[in-house]
CSV table of C-alpha atoms in Angstrom, one decimal:
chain,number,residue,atom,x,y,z
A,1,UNK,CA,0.0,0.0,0.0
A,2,UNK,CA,1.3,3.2,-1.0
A,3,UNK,CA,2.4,6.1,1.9
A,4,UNK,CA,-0.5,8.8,-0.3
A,5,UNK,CA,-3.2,6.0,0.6
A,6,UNK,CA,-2.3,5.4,4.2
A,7,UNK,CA,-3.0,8.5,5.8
A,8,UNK,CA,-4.5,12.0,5.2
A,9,UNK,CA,-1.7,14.9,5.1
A,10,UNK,CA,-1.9,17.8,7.6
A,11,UNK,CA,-3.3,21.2,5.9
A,12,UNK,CA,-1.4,23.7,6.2
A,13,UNK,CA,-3.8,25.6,8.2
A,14,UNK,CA,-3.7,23.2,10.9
A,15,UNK,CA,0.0,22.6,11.0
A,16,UNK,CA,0.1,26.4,11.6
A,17,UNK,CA,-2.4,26.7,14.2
A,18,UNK,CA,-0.2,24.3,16.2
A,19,UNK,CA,2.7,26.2,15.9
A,20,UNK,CA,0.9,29.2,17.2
A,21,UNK,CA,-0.5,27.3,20.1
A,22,UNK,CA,2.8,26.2,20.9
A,23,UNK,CA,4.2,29.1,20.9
A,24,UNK,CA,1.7,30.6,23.1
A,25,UNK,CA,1.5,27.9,25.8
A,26,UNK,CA,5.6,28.5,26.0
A,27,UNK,CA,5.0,31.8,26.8
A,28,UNK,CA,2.5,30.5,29.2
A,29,UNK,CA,5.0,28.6,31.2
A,30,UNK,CA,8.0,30.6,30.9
A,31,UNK,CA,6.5,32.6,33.2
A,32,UNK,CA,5.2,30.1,35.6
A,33,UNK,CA,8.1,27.4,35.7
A,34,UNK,CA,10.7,30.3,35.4
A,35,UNK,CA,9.3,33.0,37.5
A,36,UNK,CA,6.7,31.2,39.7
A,37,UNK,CA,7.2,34.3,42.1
A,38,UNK,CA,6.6,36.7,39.9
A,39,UNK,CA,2.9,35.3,38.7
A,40,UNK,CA,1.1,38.8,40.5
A,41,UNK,CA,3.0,41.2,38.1
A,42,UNK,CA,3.7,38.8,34.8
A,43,UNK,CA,0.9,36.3,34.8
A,44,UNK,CA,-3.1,37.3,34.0
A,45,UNK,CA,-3.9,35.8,37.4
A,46,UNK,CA,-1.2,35.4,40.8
A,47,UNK,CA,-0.5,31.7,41.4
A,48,UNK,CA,0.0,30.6,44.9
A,49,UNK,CA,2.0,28.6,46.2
A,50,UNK,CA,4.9,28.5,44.1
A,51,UNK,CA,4.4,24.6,43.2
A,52,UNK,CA,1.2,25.6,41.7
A,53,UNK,CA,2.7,27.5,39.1
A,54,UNK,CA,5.7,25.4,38.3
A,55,UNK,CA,3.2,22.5,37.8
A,56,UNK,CA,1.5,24.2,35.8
A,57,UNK,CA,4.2,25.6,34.2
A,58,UNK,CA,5.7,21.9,33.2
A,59,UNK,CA,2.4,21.2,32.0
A,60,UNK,CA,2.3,24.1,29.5
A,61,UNK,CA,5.4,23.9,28.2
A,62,UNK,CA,4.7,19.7,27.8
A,63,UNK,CA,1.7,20.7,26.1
A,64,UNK,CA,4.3,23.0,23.8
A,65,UNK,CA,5.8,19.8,22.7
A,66,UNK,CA,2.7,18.2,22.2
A,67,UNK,CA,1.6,20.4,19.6
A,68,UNK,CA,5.1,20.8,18.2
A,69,UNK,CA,5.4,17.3,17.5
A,70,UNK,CA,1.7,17.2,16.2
A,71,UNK,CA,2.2,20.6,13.7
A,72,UNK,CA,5.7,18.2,12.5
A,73,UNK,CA,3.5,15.0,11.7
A,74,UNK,CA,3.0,14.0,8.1
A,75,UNK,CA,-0.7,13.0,8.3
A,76,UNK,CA,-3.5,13.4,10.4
A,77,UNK,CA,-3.7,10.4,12.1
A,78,UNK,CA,-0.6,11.4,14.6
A,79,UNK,CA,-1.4,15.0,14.4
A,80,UNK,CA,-5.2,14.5,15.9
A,81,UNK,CA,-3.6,13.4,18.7
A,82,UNK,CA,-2.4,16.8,19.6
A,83,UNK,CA,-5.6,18.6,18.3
A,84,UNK,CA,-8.2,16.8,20.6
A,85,UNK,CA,-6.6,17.3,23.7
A,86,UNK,CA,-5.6,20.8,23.4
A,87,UNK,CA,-9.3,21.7,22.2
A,88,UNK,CA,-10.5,20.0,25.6
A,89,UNK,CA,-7.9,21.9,27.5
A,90,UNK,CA,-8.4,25.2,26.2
A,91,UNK,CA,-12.1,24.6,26.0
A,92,UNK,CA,-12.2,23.7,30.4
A,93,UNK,CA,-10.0,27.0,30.3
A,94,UNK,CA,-11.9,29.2,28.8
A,95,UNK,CA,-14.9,28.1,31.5
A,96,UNK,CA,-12.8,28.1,34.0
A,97,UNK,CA,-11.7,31.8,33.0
A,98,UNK,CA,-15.0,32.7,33.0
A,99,UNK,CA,-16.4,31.5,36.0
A,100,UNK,CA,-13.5,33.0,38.5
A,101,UNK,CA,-13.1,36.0,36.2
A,102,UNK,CA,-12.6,38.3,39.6
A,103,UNK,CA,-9.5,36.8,40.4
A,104,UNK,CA,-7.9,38.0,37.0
A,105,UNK,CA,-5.4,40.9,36.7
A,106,UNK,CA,-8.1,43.1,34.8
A,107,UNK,CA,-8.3,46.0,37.3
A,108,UNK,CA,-6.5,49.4,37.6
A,109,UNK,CA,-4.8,48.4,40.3
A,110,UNK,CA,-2.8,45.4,38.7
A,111,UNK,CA,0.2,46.2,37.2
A,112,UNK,CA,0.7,47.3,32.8
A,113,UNK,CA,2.1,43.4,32.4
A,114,UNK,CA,-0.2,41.9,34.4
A,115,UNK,CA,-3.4,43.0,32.5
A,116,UNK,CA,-1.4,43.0,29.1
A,117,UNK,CA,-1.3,39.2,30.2
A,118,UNK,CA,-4.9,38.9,31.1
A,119,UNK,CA,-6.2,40.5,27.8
A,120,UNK,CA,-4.3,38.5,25.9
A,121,UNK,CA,-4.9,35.2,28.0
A,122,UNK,CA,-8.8,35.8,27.2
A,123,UNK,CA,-8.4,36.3,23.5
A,124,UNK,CA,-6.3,33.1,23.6
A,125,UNK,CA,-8.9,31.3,25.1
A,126,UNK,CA,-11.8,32.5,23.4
A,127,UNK,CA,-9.9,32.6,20.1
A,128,UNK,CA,-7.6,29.0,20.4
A,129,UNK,CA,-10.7,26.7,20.6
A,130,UNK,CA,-13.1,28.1,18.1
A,131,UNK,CA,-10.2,28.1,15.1
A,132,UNK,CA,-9.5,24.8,16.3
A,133,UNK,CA,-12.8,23.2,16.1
A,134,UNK,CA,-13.7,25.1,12.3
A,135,UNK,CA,-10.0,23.9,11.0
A,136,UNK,CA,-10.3,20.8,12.3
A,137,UNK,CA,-13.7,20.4,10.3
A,138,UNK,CA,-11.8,21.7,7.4
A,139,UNK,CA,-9.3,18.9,7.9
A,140,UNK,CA,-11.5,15.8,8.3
A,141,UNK,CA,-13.1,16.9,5.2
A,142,UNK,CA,-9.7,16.6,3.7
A,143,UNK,CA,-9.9,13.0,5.5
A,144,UNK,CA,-12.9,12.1,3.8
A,145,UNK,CA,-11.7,12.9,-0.2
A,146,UNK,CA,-8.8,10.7,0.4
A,147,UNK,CA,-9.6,7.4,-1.7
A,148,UNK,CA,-8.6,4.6,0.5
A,149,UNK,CA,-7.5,6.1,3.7
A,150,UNK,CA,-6.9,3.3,6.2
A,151,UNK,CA,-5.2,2.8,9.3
A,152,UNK,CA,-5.1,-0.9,9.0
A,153,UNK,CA,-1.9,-2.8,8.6
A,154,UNK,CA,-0.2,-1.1,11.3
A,155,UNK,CA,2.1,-2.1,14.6
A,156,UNK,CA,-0.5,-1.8,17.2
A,157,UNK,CA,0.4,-1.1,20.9
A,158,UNK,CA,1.2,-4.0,22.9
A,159,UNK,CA,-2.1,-4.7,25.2
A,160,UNK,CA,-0.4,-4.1,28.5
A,161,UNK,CA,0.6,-0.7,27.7
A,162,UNK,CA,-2.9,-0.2,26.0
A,163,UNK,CA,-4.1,-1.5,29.9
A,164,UNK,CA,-1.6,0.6,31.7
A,165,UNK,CA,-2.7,4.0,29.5
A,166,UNK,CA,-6.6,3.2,30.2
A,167,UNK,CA,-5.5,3.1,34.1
A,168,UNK,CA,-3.8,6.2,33.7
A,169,UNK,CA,-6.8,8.4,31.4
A,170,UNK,CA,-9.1,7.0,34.0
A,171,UNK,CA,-7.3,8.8,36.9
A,172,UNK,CA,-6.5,11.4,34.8
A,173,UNK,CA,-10.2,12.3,33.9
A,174,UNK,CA,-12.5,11.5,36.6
A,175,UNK,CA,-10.0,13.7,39.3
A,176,UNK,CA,-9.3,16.3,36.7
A,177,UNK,CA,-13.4,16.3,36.1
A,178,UNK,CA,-13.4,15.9,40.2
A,179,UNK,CA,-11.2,19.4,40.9
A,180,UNK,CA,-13.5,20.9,37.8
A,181,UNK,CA,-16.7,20.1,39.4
A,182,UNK,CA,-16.2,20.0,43.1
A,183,UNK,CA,-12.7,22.1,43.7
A,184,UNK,CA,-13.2,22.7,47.5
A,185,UNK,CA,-13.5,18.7,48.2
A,186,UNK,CA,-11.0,17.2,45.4
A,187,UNK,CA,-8.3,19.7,46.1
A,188,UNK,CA,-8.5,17.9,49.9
A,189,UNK,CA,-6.6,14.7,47.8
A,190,UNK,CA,-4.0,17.0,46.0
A,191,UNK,CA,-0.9,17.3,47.5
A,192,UNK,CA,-0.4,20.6,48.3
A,193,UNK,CA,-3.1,23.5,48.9
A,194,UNK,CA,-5.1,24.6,45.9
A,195,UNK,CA,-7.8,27.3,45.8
A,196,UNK,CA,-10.9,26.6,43.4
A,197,UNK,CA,-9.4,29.0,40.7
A,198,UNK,CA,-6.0,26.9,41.0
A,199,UNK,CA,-7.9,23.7,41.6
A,200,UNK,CA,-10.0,24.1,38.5
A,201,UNK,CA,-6.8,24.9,36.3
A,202,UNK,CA,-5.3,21.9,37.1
A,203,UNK,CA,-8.3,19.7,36.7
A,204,UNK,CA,-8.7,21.5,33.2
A,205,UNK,CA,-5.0,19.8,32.9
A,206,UNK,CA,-5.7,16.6,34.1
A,207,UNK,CA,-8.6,16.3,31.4
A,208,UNK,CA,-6.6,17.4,29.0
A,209,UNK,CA,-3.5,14.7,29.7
A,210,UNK,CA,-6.8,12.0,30.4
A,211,UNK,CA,-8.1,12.4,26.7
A,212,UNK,CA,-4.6,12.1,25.2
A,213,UNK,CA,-3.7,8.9,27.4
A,214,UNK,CA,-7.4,7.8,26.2
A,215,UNK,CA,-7.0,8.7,22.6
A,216,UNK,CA,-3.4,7.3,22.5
A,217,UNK,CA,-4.2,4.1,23.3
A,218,UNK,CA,-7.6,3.5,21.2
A,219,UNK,CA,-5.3,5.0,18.5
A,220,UNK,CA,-3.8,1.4,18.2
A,221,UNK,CA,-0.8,2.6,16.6
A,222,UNK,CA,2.8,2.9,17.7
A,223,UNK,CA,3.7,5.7,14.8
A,224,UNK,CA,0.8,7.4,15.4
A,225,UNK,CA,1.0,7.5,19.4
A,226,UNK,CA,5.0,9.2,19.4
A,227,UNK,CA,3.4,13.0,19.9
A,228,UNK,CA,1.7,11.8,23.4
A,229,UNK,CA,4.5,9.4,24.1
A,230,UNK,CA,7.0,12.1,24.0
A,231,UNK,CA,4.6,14.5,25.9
A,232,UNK,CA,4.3,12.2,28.5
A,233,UNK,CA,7.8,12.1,28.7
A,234,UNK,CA,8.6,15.7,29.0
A,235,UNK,CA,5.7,16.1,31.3
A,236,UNK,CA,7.2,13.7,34.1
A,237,UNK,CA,11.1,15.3,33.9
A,238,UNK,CA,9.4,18.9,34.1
A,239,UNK,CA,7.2,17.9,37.0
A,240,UNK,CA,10.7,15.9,38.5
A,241,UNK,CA,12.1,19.3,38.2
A,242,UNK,CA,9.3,21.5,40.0
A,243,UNK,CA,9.1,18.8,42.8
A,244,UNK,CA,13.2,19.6,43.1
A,245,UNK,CA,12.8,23.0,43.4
A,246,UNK,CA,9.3,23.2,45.1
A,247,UNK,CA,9.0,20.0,46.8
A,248,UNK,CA,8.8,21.5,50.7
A,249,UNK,CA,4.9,22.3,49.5
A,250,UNK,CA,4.4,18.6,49.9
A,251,UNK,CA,4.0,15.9,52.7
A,252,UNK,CA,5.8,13.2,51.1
A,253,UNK,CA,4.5,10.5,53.7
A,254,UNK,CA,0.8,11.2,53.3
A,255,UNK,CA,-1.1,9.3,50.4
A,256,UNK,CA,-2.1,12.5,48.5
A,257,UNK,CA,2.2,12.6,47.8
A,258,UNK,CA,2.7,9.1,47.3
A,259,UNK,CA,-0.5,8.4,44.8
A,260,UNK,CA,0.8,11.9,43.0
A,261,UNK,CA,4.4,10.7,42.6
A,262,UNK,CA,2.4,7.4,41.9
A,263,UNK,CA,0.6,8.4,39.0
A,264,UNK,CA,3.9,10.4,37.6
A,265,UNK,CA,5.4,7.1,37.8
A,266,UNK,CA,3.0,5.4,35.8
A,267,UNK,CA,3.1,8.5,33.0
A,268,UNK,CA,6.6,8.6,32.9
A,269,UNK,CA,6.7,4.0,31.6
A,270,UNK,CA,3.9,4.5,29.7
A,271,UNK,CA,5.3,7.3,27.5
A,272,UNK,CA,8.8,6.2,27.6
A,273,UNK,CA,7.7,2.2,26.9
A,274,UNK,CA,5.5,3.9,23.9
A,275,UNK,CA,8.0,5.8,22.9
A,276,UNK,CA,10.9,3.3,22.8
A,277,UNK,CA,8.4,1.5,20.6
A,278,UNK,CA,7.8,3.9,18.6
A,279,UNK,CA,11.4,4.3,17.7
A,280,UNK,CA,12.4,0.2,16.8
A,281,UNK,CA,13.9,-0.6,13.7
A,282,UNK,CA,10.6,-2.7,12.7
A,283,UNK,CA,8.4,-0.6,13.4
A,284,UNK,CA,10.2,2.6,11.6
A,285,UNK,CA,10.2,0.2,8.5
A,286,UNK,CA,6.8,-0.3,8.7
């Protein structure tokens, strides 16, 4: 079978629209993993305590790679597995912006940068997920004037990883949809202290993370699964990194510590068994 009837190219409009996003979410969490201190006079809302916003912070800049690795893809079939996830995410932001819309830097009082930030965090959000829903339209259209687009004949993940990446979306969503819903009794089972603005934006992140785990493994497919394999990657070394530098915000004996250094355990073999995978000589000839 030839490469043109295995898989739908990326339009162009789509590949750019990732590099955008990615770009934007860097910017995101430069200024939460590199100035988590800062957050008051940089950030369109302050972040407290400082783990908060390095967490965050390795989340965003994952997500960059996420969508790098997505806007780099051939065809559709890996790329989608960038595009979903980051329309959920920005989606759960943009609700979650809404809905707590006080605590954001839009007054007089807050500093030029700070409402510079906030402006331009609610066109983002309000902007990001609408383009992404009418370009992704655009693009399974494409899908559907391929002649013979398949996805069968591939290397298909092994079915204890496929287990292991269920186990992880299903923590992933129904605590991210947990903090999203009730903030003020999930954020009791996070490891360090959380408002409901904060809970909320990590829950939004824990959706987001959930659906990719999901989609990766229903995805089937080694090649295709690489842009969440190296996410999940990046995600765990940048959250190794916070923990180094932040990790006093944490009881590591109680079980909210272990089952969060638990679950970053389980990301972390999951992407990197994917990922190894990915990357063997059989299935790169394939």
């Amino acid at each position: 079978m030839s490469a043109s009837t295995e898989a739908t190219p990326l339009i162009p409009a789509m590949r750019r629209l990732l590099y955008v996003a990615a770009f934007l979410v860097f910017l995101a969490g430069l200024v939460l993993f590199v100035f988590p201190l800062r957050t008051a006079e940089w950030f369109a809302w302050t972040v407290n305590p400082p783990m908060t916003a390095v967490f965050l912070g390795a989340a965003y800049w994952s997500a960059a790679g996420l969508e790098v690795t997505g806007a780099r893809s051939a065809s559709w079939d890996s790329a989608r597995l960038a595009v979903w996830p980051v329309f959920v995410f920005t989606t759960l932001t943009l609700g979650v912006t809404l809905l707590h819309l006080d605590r954001f830097h839009l007054s007089a009082d807050s500093g030029f940068l700070a409402q510079v930030a906030t402006w331009a965090w609610l066109a983002i959000y309000a902007i990001v997920p609408v383009a992404m829903l009418a370009i992704s339209w655009i693009q399974i259209r494409a899908l559907r004037s391929v002649p013979g687009s398949v996805t069968a004949g591939r290397p298909v993940l092994p079915p204890a990883l496929r287990l292991l990446m269920v186990a992880i979306a299903g923590v992933l969503l129904i605590y991210g949809v947990a903090l999203l819903a009730v903030p003020a009794y999930a954020a009791a089972w996070w490891p360090w202290t959380l408002s409901e603005l904060t809970a909320r934006a990590v829950g939004a992140w824990l959706v987001g993370l959930g659906w990719s785990a999901a989609q990766g493994q229903l995805s089937g497919d080694l090649r295709t699964v690489r842009p969440v394999a190296l996410t999940s990657v990046a995600f765990v070394i940048l959250q190794v990194i916070a923990l180094l530098r932040y990790g006093g915000a944490l009881a590591w004996t109680s079980a909210q510590a272990i089952g969060f250094v638990a679950v970053l355990l389980a990301i972390g073999v999951a992407g990197g068994w994917a990922l190894v995978l990915s990357r063997s000589p059989r299935v790169q000839a394939r």
